[in-house]
mmCIF file of C-alpha atoms in Angstrom:
data_model
loop_
_atom_site.group_PDB
_atom_site.id
_atom_site.type_symbol
_atom_site.label_atom_id
_atom_site.label_comp_id
_atom_site.label_asym_id
_atom_site.label_seq_id
_atom_site.Cartn_x
_atom_site.Cartn_y
_atom_site.Cartn_z
ATOM 1 C CA UNK A 1 0.000 0.000 0.000
ATOM 2 C CA UNK A 2 1.103 3.530 -0.749
ATOM 3 C CA UNK A 3 0.245 6.771 1.096
ATOM 4 C CA UNK A 4 0.704 10.327 -0.139
ATOM 5 C CA UNK A 5 1.604 12.854 2.555
ATOM 6 C CA UNK A 6 0.958 16.503 1.664
ATOM 7 C CA UNK A 7 2.551 19.108 3.902
ATOM 8 C CA UNK A 8 4.166 22.540 3.856
ATOM 9 C CA UNK A 9 7.018 21.207 6.004
ATOM 10 C CA UNK A 10 8.233 17.786 4.778
ATOM 11 C CA UNK A 11 10.922 17.747 7.478
ATOM 12 C CA UNK A 12 8.141 17.284 10.080
ATOM 13 C CA UNK A 13 6.888 13.992 8.628
ATOM 14 C CA UNK A 14 9.772 11.742 9.694
ATOM 15 C CA UNK A 15 8.036 10.095 12.669
ATOM 16 C CA UNK A 16 4.795 9.287 10.877
ATOM 17 C CA UNK A 17 6.690 7.933 7.857
ATOM 18 C CA UNK A 18 8.700 5.601 10.108
ATOM 19 C CA UNK A 19 5.533 4.310 11.776
ATOM 20 C CA UNK A 20 3.796 3.799 8.425
ATOM 21 C CA UNK A 21 6.862 2.034 7.072
ATOM 22 C CA UNK A 22 6.767 -0.403 9.994
ATOM 23 C CA UNK A 23 3.108 -1.059 9.129
ATOM 24 C CA UNK A 24 4.015 -1.957 5.555
ATOM 25 C CA UNK A 25 2.855 1.304 3.981
ATOM 26 C CA UNK A 26 5.165 3.083 1.548
ATOM 27 C CA UNK A 27 5.080 6.889 1.715
ATOM 28 C CA UNK A 28 5.683 9.760 -0.677
ATOM 29 C CA UNK A 29 5.909 13.299 0.703
ATOM 30 C CA UNK A 30 5.135 16.403 -1.334
ATOM 31 C CA UNK A 31 4.059 20.017 -0.839
ATOM 32 C CA UNK A 32 0.718 21.496 -1.954
ATOM 33 C CA UNK A 33 2.419 23.461 -4.743
ATOM 34 C CA UNK A 34 4.140 20.387 -6.193
ATOM 35 C CA UNK A 35 0.999 18.302 -6.650
ATOM 36 C CA UNK A 36 1.005 18.823 -10.424
ATOM 37 C CA UNK A 37 3.899 16.354 -10.558
ATOM 38 C CA UNK A 38 2.019 13.621 -8.687
ATOM 39 C CA UNK A 39 0.238 10.640 -10.267
ATOM 40 C CA UNK A 40 -2.553 10.137 -7.703
ATOM 41 C CA UNK A 41 -3.853 6.757 -8.853
ATOM 42 C CA UNK A 42 -0.869 4.949 -7.378
ATOM 43 C CA UNK A 43 -1.912 5.961 -3.849
ATOM 44 C CA UNK A 44 -4.415 4.364 -1.496
ATOM 45 C CA UNK A 45 -4.804 7.464 0.693
ATOM 46 C CA UNK A 46 -3.771 11.122 0.873
ATOM 47 C CA UNK A 47 -2.898 12.513 4.300
ATOM 48 C CA UNK A 48 -2.825 16.311 4.715
ATOM 49 C CA UNK A 49 -0.129 16.670 7.359
ATOM 50 C CA UNK A 50 0.043 19.721 9.647
ATOM 51 C CA UNK A 51 1.238 22.409 9.809
ATOM 52 C CA UNK A 52 -0.701 23.593 6.768
ATOM 53 C CA UNK A 53 -2.820 26.689 6.144
ATOM 54 C CA UNK A 54 -6.439 26.196 5.052
ATOM 55 C CA UNK A 55 -5.694 27.852 1.701
ATOM 56 C CA UNK A 56 -2.967 25.276 0.983
ATOM 57 C CA UNK A 57 -5.179 22.484 2.328
ATOM 58 C CA UNK A 58 -8.014 23.521 -0.001
ATOM 59 C CA UNK A 59 -5.603 23.739 -2.942
ATOM 60 C CA UNK A 60 -4.312 20.226 -2.215
ATOM 61 C CA UNK A 61 -7.821 18.764 -2.011
ATOM 62 C CA UNK A 62 -8.803 20.428 -5.299
ATOM 63 C CA UNK A 63 -5.747 19.014 -7.085
ATOM 64 C CA UNK A 64 -6.329 15.516 -5.731
ATOM 65 C CA UNK A 65 -10.021 15.496 -6.635
ATOM 66 C CA UNK A 66 -9.352 16.793 -10.167
ATOM 67 C CA UNK A 67 -7.736 13.493 -11.127
ATOM 68 C CA UNK A 68 -8.870 10.994 -8.486
ATOM 69 C CA UNK A 69 -12.331 11.318 -6.966
ATOM 70 C CA UNK A 70 -12.093 8.034 -5.066
ATOM 71 C CA UNK A 71 -8.950 8.317 -2.966
ATOM 72 C CA UNK A 72 -9.674 8.872 0.762
ATOM 73 C CA UNK A 73 -8.328 12.156 2.140
ATOM 74 C CA UNK A 74 -7.326 12.457 5.783
ATOM 75 C CA UNK A 75 -7.567 16.006 7.148
ATOM 76 C CA UNK A 76 -5.873 17.485 10.251
ATOM 77 C CA UNK A 77 -8.851 19.782 10.974
ATOM 78 C CA UNK A 78 -12.340 20.585 9.597
ATOM 79 C CA UNK A 79 -12.509 22.936 6.606
ATOM 80 C CA UNK A 80 -15.381 25.042 5.338
ATOM 81 C CA UNK A 81 -16.120 23.092 2.150
ATOM 82 C CA UNK A 82 -17.825 19.698 2.109
ATOM 83 C CA UNK A 83 -15.467 16.990 0.812
ATOM 84 C CA UNK A 84 -16.683 13.530 -0.201
ATOM 85 C CA UNK A 85 -14.686 10.605 1.152
ATOM 86 C CA UNK A 86 -12.701 12.860 3.527
ATOM 87 C CA UNK A 87 -12.036 12.163 7.176
ATOM 88 C CA UNK A 88 -11.104 14.660 9.895
ATOM 89 C CA UNK A 89 -8.690 13.517 12.592
ATOM 90 C CA UNK A 90 -9.610 14.222 16.228
ATOM 91 C CA UNK A 91 -7.622 16.866 18.058
ATOM 92 C CA UNK A 92 -4.506 15.675 19.897
ATOM 93 C CA UNK A 93 -4.637 12.249 18.225
ATOM 94 C CA UNK A 94 -1.424 10.283 18.707
ATOM 95 C CA UNK A 95 0.903 9.394 15.818
ATOM 96 C CA UNK A 96 0.200 5.709 16.485
ATOM 97 C CA UNK A 97 -3.538 6.266 16.076
ATOM 98 C CA UNK A 98 -2.954 8.292 12.903
ATOM 99 C CA UNK A 99 -0.958 5.338 11.562
ATOM 100 C CA UNK A 100 -3.768 2.905 12.401
ATOM 101 C CA UNK A 101 -6.324 5.177 10.710
ATOM 102 C CA UNK A 102 -4.217 5.511 7.551
ATOM 103 C CA UNK A 103 -3.707 1.751 7.415
ATOM 104 C CA UNK A 104 -7.425 1.016 7.878
ATOM 105 C CA UNK A 105 -8.479 3.451 5.139
ATOM 106 C CA UNK A 106 -5.734 2.169 2.834
ATOM 107 C CA UNK A 107 -6.981 -1.394 3.227
ATOM 108 C CA UNK A 108 -10.514 -0.298 2.288
ATOM 109 C CA UNK A 109 -9.165 1.456 -0.811
ATOM 110 C CA UNK A 110 -7.020 -1.563 -1.675
ATOM 111 C CA UNK A 111 -10.068 -3.847 -1.591
ATOM 112 C CA UNK A 112 -11.968 -1.499 -3.909
ATOM 113 C CA UNK A 113 -9.080 -1.585 -6.386
ATOM 114 C CA UNK A 114 -9.520 -5.340 -6.714
ATOM 115 C CA UNK A 115 -12.901 -4.908 -8.395
ATOM 116 C CA UNK A 116 -13.171 -5.491 -12.126
ATOM 117 C CA UNK A 117 -12.701 -2.513 -14.426
ATOM 118 C CA UNK A 118 -15.137 -2.279 -17.355
ATOM 119 C CA UNK A 119 -15.335 -0.116 -20.468
ATOM 120 C CA UNK A 120 -17.711 -1.021 -23.285
ATOM 121 C CA UNK A 121 -17.066 -4.747 -23.943
ATOM 122 C CA UNK A 122 -13.596 -4.641 -22.344
ATOM 123 C CA UNK A 123 -13.165 -6.121 -18.841
ATOM 124 C CA UNK A 124 -9.996 -6.156 -16.717
ATOM 125 C CA UNK A 125 -9.722 -8.229 -13.546
ATOM 126 C CA UNK A 126 -6.841 -6.683 -11.533
ATOM 127 C CA UNK A 127 -6.664 -9.435 -8.915
ATOM 128 C CA UNK A 128 -6.402 -12.268 -11.471
ATOM 129 C CA UNK A 129 -4.631 -10.065 -14.045
ATOM 130 C CA UNK A 130 -7.019 -11.207 -16.747
ATOM 131 C CA UNK A 131 -8.384 -9.129 -19.639
ATOM 132 C CA UNK A 132 -11.318 -10.045 -21.868
ATOM 133 C CA UNK A 133 -12.970 -8.286 -24.799
ATOM 134 C CA UNK A 134 -16.429 -9.470 -25.793
ATOM 135 C CA UNK A 135 -15.748 -12.447 -23.554
ATOM 136 C CA UNK A 136 -12.595 -13.413 -25.429
ATOM 137 C CA UNK A 137 -9.388 -13.772 -23.402
ATOM 138 C CA UNK A 138 -6.724 -11.182 -24.274
ATOM 139 C CA UNK A 139 -3.072 -12.040 -23.654
ATOM 140 C CA UNK A 140 -0.964 -9.032 -22.641
ATOM 141 C CA UNK A 141 2.628 -8.450 -21.633
ATOM 142 C CA UNK A 142 3.089 -7.246 -18.057
ATOM 143 C CA UNK A 143 3.811 -3.590 -18.872
ATOM 144 C CA UNK A 144 0.993 -3.441 -21.427
ATOM 145 C CA UNK A 145 -1.399 -4.793 -18.789
ATOM 146 C CA UNK A 146 -0.296 -2.029 -16.386
ATOM 147 C CA UNK A 147 -0.808 0.652 -19.038
ATOM 148 C CA UNK A 148 -4.267 -0.703 -19.847
ATOM 149 C CA UNK A 149 -5.155 -0.691 -16.148
ATOM 150 C CA UNK A 150 -4.243 3.014 -15.937
ATOM 151 C CA UNK A 151 -6.313 3.798 -19.030
ATOM 152 C CA UNK A 152 -9.303 1.872 -17.673
ATOM 153 C CA UNK A 153 -9.087 3.685 -14.357
ATOM 154 C CA UNK A 154 -9.347 6.926 -16.335
ATOM 155 C CA UNK A 155 -11.694 6.281 -19.273
ATOM 156 C CA UNK A 156 -11.965 9.101 -21.831
ATOM 157 C CA UNK A 157 -9.146 11.019 -20.118
ATOM 158 C CA UNK A 158 -5.858 11.695 -21.908
ATOM 159 C CA UNK A 159 -2.967 10.081 -20.027
ATOM 160 C CA UNK A 160 0.436 11.566 -20.789
ATOM 161 C CA UNK A 161 3.602 9.573 -21.391
ATOM 162 C CA UNK A 162 5.038 11.215 -18.267
ATOM 163 C CA UNK A 163 2.179 9.932 -16.120
ATOM 164 C CA UNK A 164 2.596 6.398 -17.458
ATOM 165 C CA UNK A 165 6.344 6.508 -16.860
ATOM 166 C CA UNK A 166 5.869 7.823 -13.305
ATOM 167 C CA UNK A 167 3.561 5.022 -12.208
ATOM 168 C CA UNK A 168 4.940 1.995 -14.080
ATOM 169 C CA UNK A 169 8.670 2.618 -14.247
ATOM 170 C CA UNK A 170 11.074 3.890 -11.633
ATOM 171 C CA UNK A 171 11.611 7.611 -12.198
ATOM 172 C CA UNK A 172 15.344 6.907 -12.569
ATOM 173 C CA UNK A 173 14.764 4.402 -15.348
ATOM 174 C CA UNK A 174 16.174 5.279 -18.743
ATOM 175 C CA UNK A 175 13.570 4.598 -21.428
ATOM 176 C CA UNK A 176 14.032 4.868 -25.156
ATOM 177 C CA UNK A 177 11.608 7.106 -27.041
ATOM 178 C CA UNK A 178 10.019 3.990 -28.514
ATOM 179 C CA UNK A 179 9.425 2.055 -25.273
ATOM 180 C CA UNK A 180 5.893 3.257 -24.518
ATOM 181 C CA UNK A 181 4.990 3.330 -28.230
ATOM 182 C CA UNK A 182 5.904 -0.341 -28.430
ATOM 183 C CA UNK A 183 3.622 -1.248 -25.524
ATOM 184 C CA UNK A 184 0.754 0.831 -26.934
ATOM 185 C CA UNK A 185 1.210 -0.889 -30.307
ATOM 186 C CA UNK A 186 1.021 -4.264 -28.529
ATOM 187 C CA UNK A 187 -2.158 -3.118 -26.729
ATOM 188 C CA UNK A 188 -3.810 -2.079 -29.985
ATOM 189 C CA UNK A 189 -2.925 -5.372 -31.630
ATOM 190 C CA UNK A 190 -4.337 -7.399 -28.753
ATOM 191 C CA UNK A 191 -7.332 -5.231 -27.823
ATOM 192 C CA UNK A 192 -8.540 -3.652 -31.071
ATOM 193 C CA UNK A 193 -7.510 -6.021 -33.864
ATOM 194 C CA UNK A 194 -10.581 -7.652 -35.380
ATOM 195 C CA UNK A 195 -12.996 -5.151 -33.821
ATOM 196 C CA UNK A 196 -14.699 -2.341 -35.717
ATOM 197 C CA UNK A 197 -14.866 -0.239 -32.540
ATOM 198 C CA UNK A 198 -11.334 0.874 -31.627
ATOM 199 C CA UNK A 199 -10.708 1.704 -27.965
ATOM 200 C CA UNK A 200 -6.983 2.534 -27.672
ATOM 201 C CA UNK A 201 -6.202 5.973 -29.101
ATOM 202 C CA UNK A 202 -3.089 8.128 -29.428
ATOM 203 C CA UNK A 203 -3.663 11.852 -28.998
ATOM 204 C CA UNK A 204 -0.702 13.467 -30.744
ATOM 205 C CA UNK A 205 1.553 15.616 -28.551
ATOM 206 C CA UNK A 206 -0.639 14.800 -25.527
ATOM 207 C CA UNK A 207 -0.720 11.099 -24.695
ATOM 208 C CA UNK A 208 -3.144 8.182 -24.892
ATOM 209 C CA UNK A 209 -6.723 7.482 -23.945
ATOM 210 C CA UNK A 210 -9.340 4.757 -23.738
ATOM 211 C CA UNK A 211 -12.418 5.926 -25.618
ATOM 212 C CA UNK A 212 -14.826 5.041 -28.399
ATOM 213 C CA UNK A 213 -13.542 8.044 -30.339
ATOM 214 C CA UNK A 214 -10.165 9.762 -30.685
ATOM 215 C CA UNK A 215 -11.799 13.189 -30.336
#
């Protein structure tokens, strides 16, 4: 499981990160103003860590919800706007109890991620790593499966090459310019070949998307 910690002072998150690490939860720390660089679908929960001003807290929530409406958000204090799937921590809660809360919410999110993803006649089972189109089994390479899973989590949304690289490959990996193109080509061959309705589309200079139309 993977938690995103959003804070104005990353140096204050050391204790909670150690406790989460001991609980088997990997952590990434970022600031509210760096959220544009984050791929939110890899996380099971977002924790807004104090100290943080309400303006920055509101900005962080807006950024998270723009791309991932399902991820639970853990707040350090109540805010004026109503946020779906957000939880406010009690005052003076201990770091151990925060850790337990994050773990519990992450497990709930993890269970939801195991549900089948569906788009038109395409079905992906993430727990069994099985893909079918019109009931027919589709054989995919590992990386192509991961790319398809991202696309199916975000139907009709353009996913950039940078986003795909961030979630599937280590950010220090050196990829050739043709690496992702090769996997997309494999996806098209396996998913769309033989079907009049094409689902895998390249949007030039932008990325890729799962849709019934390129435009």
